[in-house]
Amino acid sequence: VMTYFLFAYRTSLISAFQRKDIEHIFSIITNTLLYIIQAVVIVVLRNYYYYASIVIFIAIIYNLLSALYTIKVYPKYKPEGKLAKEEVQKINSNIKDLFFVKLASAVNLSADTIVISAFLGITVLARYQNYYYIMQAMTIIISVILNACTAGIGNSLILETKEKNYNDIKKLTFLIMWIVIVFSTGLICDYQPFIKIWVGQENILPYGIVISLCIYFIFMEIQKIMSVYKDAAGLWKPDRFRPLICALVNLTLNIASVKYVGLYGIIFSTVITFALIDIPWGWKVLFNGVFNNAMLKEYIGKIFIYFVCAISSWGIGYILTFKIEINPVADFVIKGLIAVLVSNFILWLVLNKTREYKENKVVVKKLLLKFRR
């Protein structure tokens, strides 16, 4: 709860001015401090309550850093006066709608873990979490890009034409899917060697789990792209029940399937929920509210092409790497290089003539020039 107090509202200014780099700097400072202090506390005092309570004080430091920065850089923005009654009612309505989203998110985040531990045991959960942790690290990298775009997307949705915004979502989807396909091909080829190096041969799960998690990964990122645009457009009211229904369906499928197919049931419960309910419903809300149905048909066609690229990349990557067995470290390096080369080549071969490729190429060149300077 401390994250909401002590000037936390001022961080909205950092987001509104698209200074996510400042947020990341503060996060690096406070998280580094957090991990150092927690490591000392857990080793010296061996008390989990002290270890956990440090998070509270670090949250306070983060809020104070954000407040001091915004007061200095944006001194003219002060929370003074009162909002009109209509504005308050509108905000309260949005908060009620967002409640469903947050509740569903909490259910989704905890459901898989609870069901695995209850039905399959802590040992299986620990092994699964090792795999999930690696995938989550990749989703965090992609989330940095998506989070940085959110304020700009919201601004563009207000100021630009429907056609311009549709072109933007196609460009963003192209960029994210390119990254996702390269990452997931790396997982197909390198998941097992990395697990072997990290936690040992005894903690390796069947290769089918690797494929299942890669399918999970690609659906999850498609859903995130849709959510970023939906949130930027403020489409909470027409979408308020979708997350909660998806969470309940996912939980029901988890419990129903885990007894018969184990971890596969947990993963594919989420995939099925994404594919049949979450993404189609979210697309319908987004395209009805911001774009149109004709644009949706074209967009789905592009997503299908990305899936074809992903499956091709996974298949060729696997064929070229599955017989490589030198030692865990060498396997990891060689398979990783093959995965990067194969995935990028297939994507280039299929997509290099598209408008999205050409426009993203220009953006990437500008970024590289900026870094060189």
Coordinates of N, CA, C and O in Angstrom, one line a residue, residues 266-367:
I266 N -2.1 -27.0 -17.5 CA -1.9 -25.7 -16.9 C -1.6 -24.7 -18.1 O -2.2 -23.6 -18.2
I267 N -0.6 -25.0 -18.9 CA -0.2 -24.1 -19.9 C -1.2 -23.9 -21.0 O -1.6 -22.8 -21.4
F268 N -1.8 -25.0 -21.5 CA -2.8 -24.9 -22.6 C -4.1 -24.4 -22.1 O -4.9 -23.9 -23.0
S269 N -4.4 -24.4 -20.8 CA -5.6 -23.7 -20.3 C -5.5 -22.2 -20.6 O -6.4 -21.6 -21.0
T270 N -4.3 -21.7 -20.4 CA -4.1 -20.3 -20.6 C -4.1 -20.0 -22.1 O -4.6 -19.0 -22.6
V271 N -3.4 -20.8 -22.9 CA -3.3 -20.6 -24.3 C -4.7 -20.7 -24.9 O -5.1 -19.8 -25.8
I272 N -5.6 -21.6 -24.5 CA -6.9 -21.7 -25.0 C -7.7 -20.5 -24.7 O -8.5 -19.9 -25.5
T273 N -7.5 -20.0 -23.4 CA -8.3 -18.8 -23.0 C -7.8 -17.6 -23.8 O -8.7 -16.8 -24.2
F274 N -6.5 -17.5 -24.1 CA -6.0 -16.4 -24.9 C -6.6 -16.5 -26.3 O -7.1 -15.5 -26.8
A275 N -6.6 -17.7 -26.9 CA -6.9 -17.8 -28.3 C -8.4 -17.7 -28.6 O -8.8 -17.2 -29.6
L276 N -9.2 -18.2 -27.7 CA -10.6 -18.3 -28.0 C -11.5 -17.2 -27.3 O -12.6 -17.0 -27.8
I277 N -11.0 -16.6 -26.2 CA -11.8 -15.6 -25.5 C -11.0 -14.3 -25.4 O -11.5 -13.3 -26.0
D278 N -9.9 -14.3 -24.8 CA -9.2 -13.0 -24.5 C -8.9 -12.2 -25.7 O -9.3 -11.0 -25.8
I279 N -8.1 -12.7 -26.6 CA -7.7 -12.0 -27.8 C -8.8 -11.6 -28.7 O -8.9 -10.4 -29.1
P280 N -9.7 -12.6 -29.1 CA -10.8 -12.2 -30.0 C -11.7 -11.1 -29.4 O -12.1 -10.2 -30.1
W281 N -12.0 -11.3 -28.2 CA -12.9 -10.3 -27.5 C -12.2 -8.9 -27.4 O -12.8 -7.9 -27.7
G282 N -10.9 -8.9 -27.0 CA -10.2 -7.7 -26.9 C -10.0 -7.0 -28.3 O -10.2 -5.8 -28.4
W283 N -9.8 -7.8 -29.3 CA -9.7 -7.2 -30.7 C -11.0 -6.5 -31.1 O -11.0 -5.5 -31.6
K284 N -12.1 -7.2 -30.8 CA -13.4 -6.7 -31.1 C -13.7 -5.4 -30.4 O -14.1 -4.4 -31.1
V285 N -13.4 -5.3 -29.1 CA -13.5 -4.0 -28.4 C -12.6 -2.9 -29.0 O -13.1 -1.8 -29.2
L286 N -11.4 -3.3 -29.2 CA -10.4 -2.3 -29.7 C -10.8 -1.8 -31.1 O -10.8 -0.6 -31.3
F287 N -11.1 -2.7 -32.0 CA -11.3 -2.3 -33.4 C -12.7 -1.6 -33.6 O -12.9 -0.7 -34.4
N288 N -13.7 -2.0 -32.7 CA -15.0 -1.3 -32.7 C -14.8 0.1 -32.2 O -15.5 1.1 -32.6
G289 N -14.0 0.3 -31.2 CA -13.8 1.6 -30.5 C -12.9 2.5 -31.2 O -13.0 3.7 -31.0
V290 N -11.8 2.0 -31.9 CA -10.8 2.8 -32.4 C -10.7 2.7 -33.9 O -10.5 3.7 -34.6
F291 N -10.7 1.5 -34.5 CA -10.5 1.3 -35.9 C -11.9 0.9 -36.5 O -12.9 1.5 -36.3
N292 N -11.8 -0.2 -37.4 CA -13.1 -0.7 -37.9 C -12.9 -2.2 -38.3 O -11.7 -2.7 -38.3
N293 N -13.9 -2.9 -38.7 CA -13.9 -4.3 -38.9 C -13.1 -4.7 -40.1 O -12.4 -5.8 -40.1
A294 N -13.1 -3.9 -41.1 CA -12.2 -4.2 -42.3 C -10.7 -4.2 -41.9 O -10.0 -5.1 -42.4
M295 N -10.4 -3.3 -41.1 CA -9.0 -3.2 -40.6 C -8.7 -4.5 -39.8 O -7.6 -5.0 -39.8
L296 N -9.6 -4.9 -39.0 CA -9.4 -6.1 -38.1 C -9.1 -7.3 -39.0 O -8.2 -8.2 -38.7
K297 N -9.8 -7.5 -40.1 CA -9.6 -8.7 -41.0 C -8.2 -8.6 -41.5 O -7.5 -9.7 -41.6
E298 N -7.7 -7.5 -41.9 CA -6.3 -7.4 -42.4 C -5.3 -7.7 -41.3 O -4.3 -8.4 -41.5
Y299 N -5.6 -7.1 -40.1 CA -4.7 -7.3 -39.0 C -4.6 -8.8 -38.6 O -3.5 -9.3 -38.4
I300 N -5.7 -9.5 -38.6 CA -5.7 -11.0 -38.3 C -4.9 -11.7 -39.4 O -4.1 -12.6 -39.0
G301 N -5.0 -11.3 -40.6 CA -4.2 -11.9 -41.7 C -2.7 -11.7 -41.4 O -1.9 -12.7 -41.6
K302 N -2.3 -10.6 -40.9 CA -0.9 -10.3 -40.6 C -0.4 -11.2 -39.4 O 0.7 -11.7 -39.4
I303 N -1.3 -11.3 -38.4 CA -0.9 -12.2 -37.3 C -0.7 -13.6 -37.7 O 0.2 -14.3 -37.3
F304 N -1.6 -14.1 -38.7 CA -1.4 -15.4 -39.2 C -0.1 -15.6 -39.9 O 0.6 -16.7 -39.7
I305 N 0.4 -14.6 -40.6 CA 1.7 -14.7 -41.3 C 2.8 -14.8 -40.2 O 3.8 -15.5 -40.4
Y306 N 2.7 -14.0 -39.2 CA 3.7 -14.1 -38.1 C 3.7 -15.5 -37.5 O 4.8 -16.0 -37.1
F307 N 2.5 -16.1 -37.3 CA 2.5 -17.5 -36.8 C 3.2 -18.4 -37.7 O 3.9 -19.3 -37.2
V308 N 3.0 -18.3 -39.0 CA 3.7 -19.1 -40.0 C 5.2 -19.0 -39.9 O 5.9 -20.0 -39.9
C309 N 5.6 -17.7 -39.7 CA 7.1 -17.4 -39.6 C 7.6 -18.1 -38.3 O 8.7 -18.7 -38.3
A310 N 6.8 -18.0 -37.2 CA 7.3 -18.6 -35.9 C 7.4 -20.1 -36.0 O 8.4 -20.7 -35.6
I311 N 6.4 -20.8 -36.6 CA 6.4 -22.2 -36.7 C 7.6 -22.7 -37.6 O 8.3 -23.7 -37.3
S312 N 7.8 -22.0 -38.7 CA 8.9 -22.3 -39.6 C 10.2 -22.2 -38.9 O 11.1 -23.0 -39.0
S313 N 10.3 -21.0 -38.2 CA 11.6 -20.8 -37.5 C 11.9 -21.8 -36.4 O 13.0 -22.3 -36.2
W314 N 10.8 -22.1 -35.6 CA 11.0 -23.1 -34.6 C 11.4 -24.5 -35.2 O 12.3 -25.2 -34.7
G315 N 10.7 -24.9 -36.2 CA 10.9 -26.2 -36.8 C 12.4 -26.3 -37.4 O 13.1 -27.3 -37.1
I316 N 12.8 -25.3 -38.2 CA 14.1 -25.3 -38.8 C 15.2 -25.2 -37.7 O 16.2 -25.9 -37.7
G317 N 14.9 -24.4 -36.7 CA 15.9 -24.2 -35.6 C 16.1 -25.5 -34.9 O 17.2 -25.9 -34.5
Y318 N 15.0 -26.2 -34.6 CA 15.1 -27.5 -33.9 C 15.8 -28.5 -34.7 O 16.7 -29.2 -34.2
I319 N 15.5 -28.6 -36.0 CA 16.1 -29.6 -36.9 C 17.7 -29.4 -36.9 O 18.4 -30.4 -36.9
L320 N 18.1 -28.2 -37.0 CA 19.5 -27.8 -37.1 C 20.3 -28.0 -35.8 O 21.5 -28.1 -35.8
T321 N 19.5 -28.0 -34.6 CA 20.2 -28.0 -33.3 C 20.0 -29.2 -32.4 O 20.8 -29.5 -31.5
F322 N 19.0 -30.1 -32.7 CA 18.7 -31.1 -31.7 C 19.8 -32.2 -31.6 O 19.8 -32.8 -30.5
K323 N 20.6 -32.3 -32.6 CA 21.7 -33.4 -32.5 C 23.0 -32.8 -31.9 O 24.0 -33.6 -31.8
I324 N 23.1 -31.5 -31.7 CA 24.3 -30.9 -31.2 C 24.4 -31.2 -29.7 O 23.6 -30.8 -28.9
E325 N 25.4 -32.0 -29.4 CA 25.7 -32.4 -28.0 C 27.2 -32.5 -27.7 O 27.8 -33.5 -27.9
I326 N 27.8 -31.4 -27.3 CA 29.2 -31.3 -27.0 C 29.4 -31.2 -25.5 O 29.8 -32.2 -24.9
N327 N 29.0 -30.1 -25.0 CA 28.9 -29.9 -23.5 C 27.9 -28.8 -23.3 O 27.6 -28.0 -24.2
P328 N 27.3 -28.7 -22.1 CA 26.2 -27.7 -21.9 C 26.5 -26.3 -22.3 O 25.7 -25.6 -23.0
V329 N 27.7 -25.8 -22.0 CA 28.1 -24.4 -22.4 C 28.2 -24.2 -23.9 O 27.7 -23.3 -24.5
A330 N 28.9 -25.2 -24.5 CA 29.1 -25.1 -26.0 C 27.8 -25.2 -26.7 O 27.5 -24.5 -27.7
D331 N 27.0 -26.2 -26.2 CA 25.6 -26.4 -26.8 C 24.8 -25.1 -26.7 O 24.2 -24.7 -27.7
F332 N 24.9 -24.4 -25.6 CA 24.1 -23.2 -25.3 C 24.5 -22.1 -26.3 O 23.7 -21.5 -27.0
V333 N 25.8 -21.9 -26.5 CA 26.3 -20.9 -27.4 C 26.0 -21.2 -28.9 O 25.5 -20.3 -29.6
I334 N 26.3 -22.4 -29.3 CA 26.1 -22.8 -30.7 C 24.7 -22.7 -31.1 O 24.3 -22.2 -32.1
K335 N 23.8 -23.3 -30.2 CA 22.4 -23.4 -30.5 C 21.8 -22.0 -30.5 O 20.9 -21.7 -31.3
G336 N 22.3 -21.1 -29.6 CA 21.8 -19.8 -29.5 C 22.1 -19.0 -30.8 O 21.2 -18.3 -31.3
L337 N 23.3 -19.1 -31.3 CA 23.7 -18.5 -32.6 C 22.9 -18.9 -33.7 O 22.4 -18.1 -34.6
I338 N 22.7 -20.3 -33.8 CA 21.9 -20.8 -34.9 C 20.4 -20.3 -34.8 O 19.8 -19.9 -35.8
A339 N 19.9 -20.2 -33.6 CA 18.5 -19.7 -33.4 C 18.4 -18.3 -33.9 O 17.4 -17.9 -34.6
V340 N 19.3 -17.4 -33.6 CA 19.3 -16.0 -34.0 C 19.4 -15.9 -35.5 O 18.6 -15.1 -36.1
L341 N 20.3 -16.6 -36.1 CA 20.5 -16.5 -37.5 C 19.3 -17.1 -38.3 O 18.8 -16.4 -39.2
V342 N 18.8 -18.2 -37.9 CA 17.6 -18.9 -38.6 C 16.4 -18.0 -38.5 O 15.7 -17.7 -39.5
S343 N 16.1 -17.5 -37.3 CA 14.8 -16.7 -37.1 C 14.9 -15.4 -37.8 O 13.9 -15.1 -38.5
N344 N 16.0 -14.7 -37.8 CA 16.1 -13.5 -38.5 C 16.1 -13.7 -40.0 O 15.5 -12.9 -40.7
F345 N 16.7 -14.7 -40.5 CA 16.7 -15.0 -41.9 C 15.3 -15.3 -42.4 O 14.9 -14.7 -43.5
I346 N 14.6 -16.1 -41.7 CA 13.2 -16.5 -42.1 C 12.3 -15.2 -42.1 O 11.5 -15.0 -43.0
L347 N 12.4 -14.4 -41.1 CA 11.6 -13.2 -41.0 C 11.9 -12.3 -42.1 O 11.0 -11.7 -42.7
W348 N 13.2 -12.1 -42.4 CA 13.6 -11.2 -43.5 C 13.1 -11.7 -44.8 O 12.6 -11.0 -45.6
L349 N 13.2 -13.0 -45.0 CA 12.8 -13.6 -46.3 C 11.3 -13.4 -46.5 O 10.9 -13.1 -47.6
V350 N 10.5 -13.6 -45.5 CA 9.1 -13.5 -45.6 C 8.6 -12.1 -45.6 O 7.6 -11.7 -46.3
L351 N 9.2 -11.2 -44.8 CA 8.6 -9.9 -44.5 C 9.3 -8.7 -45.1 O 8.9 -7.6 -44.9
N352 N 10.5 -8.9 -45.8 CA 11.3 -7.8 -46.2 C 10.6 -6.8 -47.3 O 11.1 -5.7 -47.5
K353 N 9.6 -7.3 -47.9 CA 8.9 -6.4 -48.9 C 7.7 -5.7 -48.3 O 7.1 -4.8 -49.0
T354 N 7.4 -5.9 -47.0 CA 6.2 -5.3 -46.4 C 6.5 -3.8 -46.0 O 7.6 -3.5 -45.8
R355 N 5.4 -3.1 -46.0 CA 5.5 -1.7 -45.6 C 6.1 -1.6 -44.1 O 6.9 -0.7 -43.8
E356 N 5.6 -2.5 -43.3 CA 6.0 -2.4 -41.9 C 7.5 -2.6 -41.7 O 8.2 -2.0 -40.9
Y357 N 8.1 -3.5 -42.5 CA 9.5 -3.8 -42.5 C 10.3 -2.6 -42.9 O 11.2 -2.2 -42.2
K358 N 9.9 -1.9 -44.0 CA 10.6 -0.7 -44.5 C 10.5 0.4 -43.5 O 11.5 1.1 -43.2
E359 N 9.3 0.6 -42.8 CA 9.2 1.7 -41.9 C 9.9 1.4 -40.6 O 10.6 2.4 -40.0
N360 N 9.9 0.2 -40.1 CA 10.7 -0.1 -38.9 C 12.2 -0.1 -39.2 O 13.0 0.3 -38.3
K361 N 12.6 -0.4 -40.4 CA 14.0 -0.3 -40.7 C 14.5 1.1 -40.6 O 15.6 1.4 -40.1
V362 N 13.7 2.1 -41.1 CA 14.1 3.5 -40.9 C 14.2 3.9 -39.5 O 15.2 4.6 -39.1
V363 N 13.3 3.4 -38.6 CA 13.3 3.8 -37.2 C 14.6 3.2 -36.6 O 15.3 3.8 -35.8
V364 N 14.8 1.9 -36.9 CA 16.0 1.2 -36.3 C 17.3 1.9 -36.7 O 18.2 2.1 -35.9
K365 N 17.4 2.3 -38.0 CA 18.6 3.1 -38.4 C 18.8 4.4 -37.7 O 19.9 4.7 -37.3
K366 N 17.7 5.1 -37.4 CA 17.8 6.3 -36.7 C 18.3 6.1 -35.3 O 19.1 6.8 -34.7
L367 N 17.8 5.0 -34.6 CA 18.2 4.7 -33.3 C 19.7 4.3 -33.2 O 20.4 4.7 -32.3

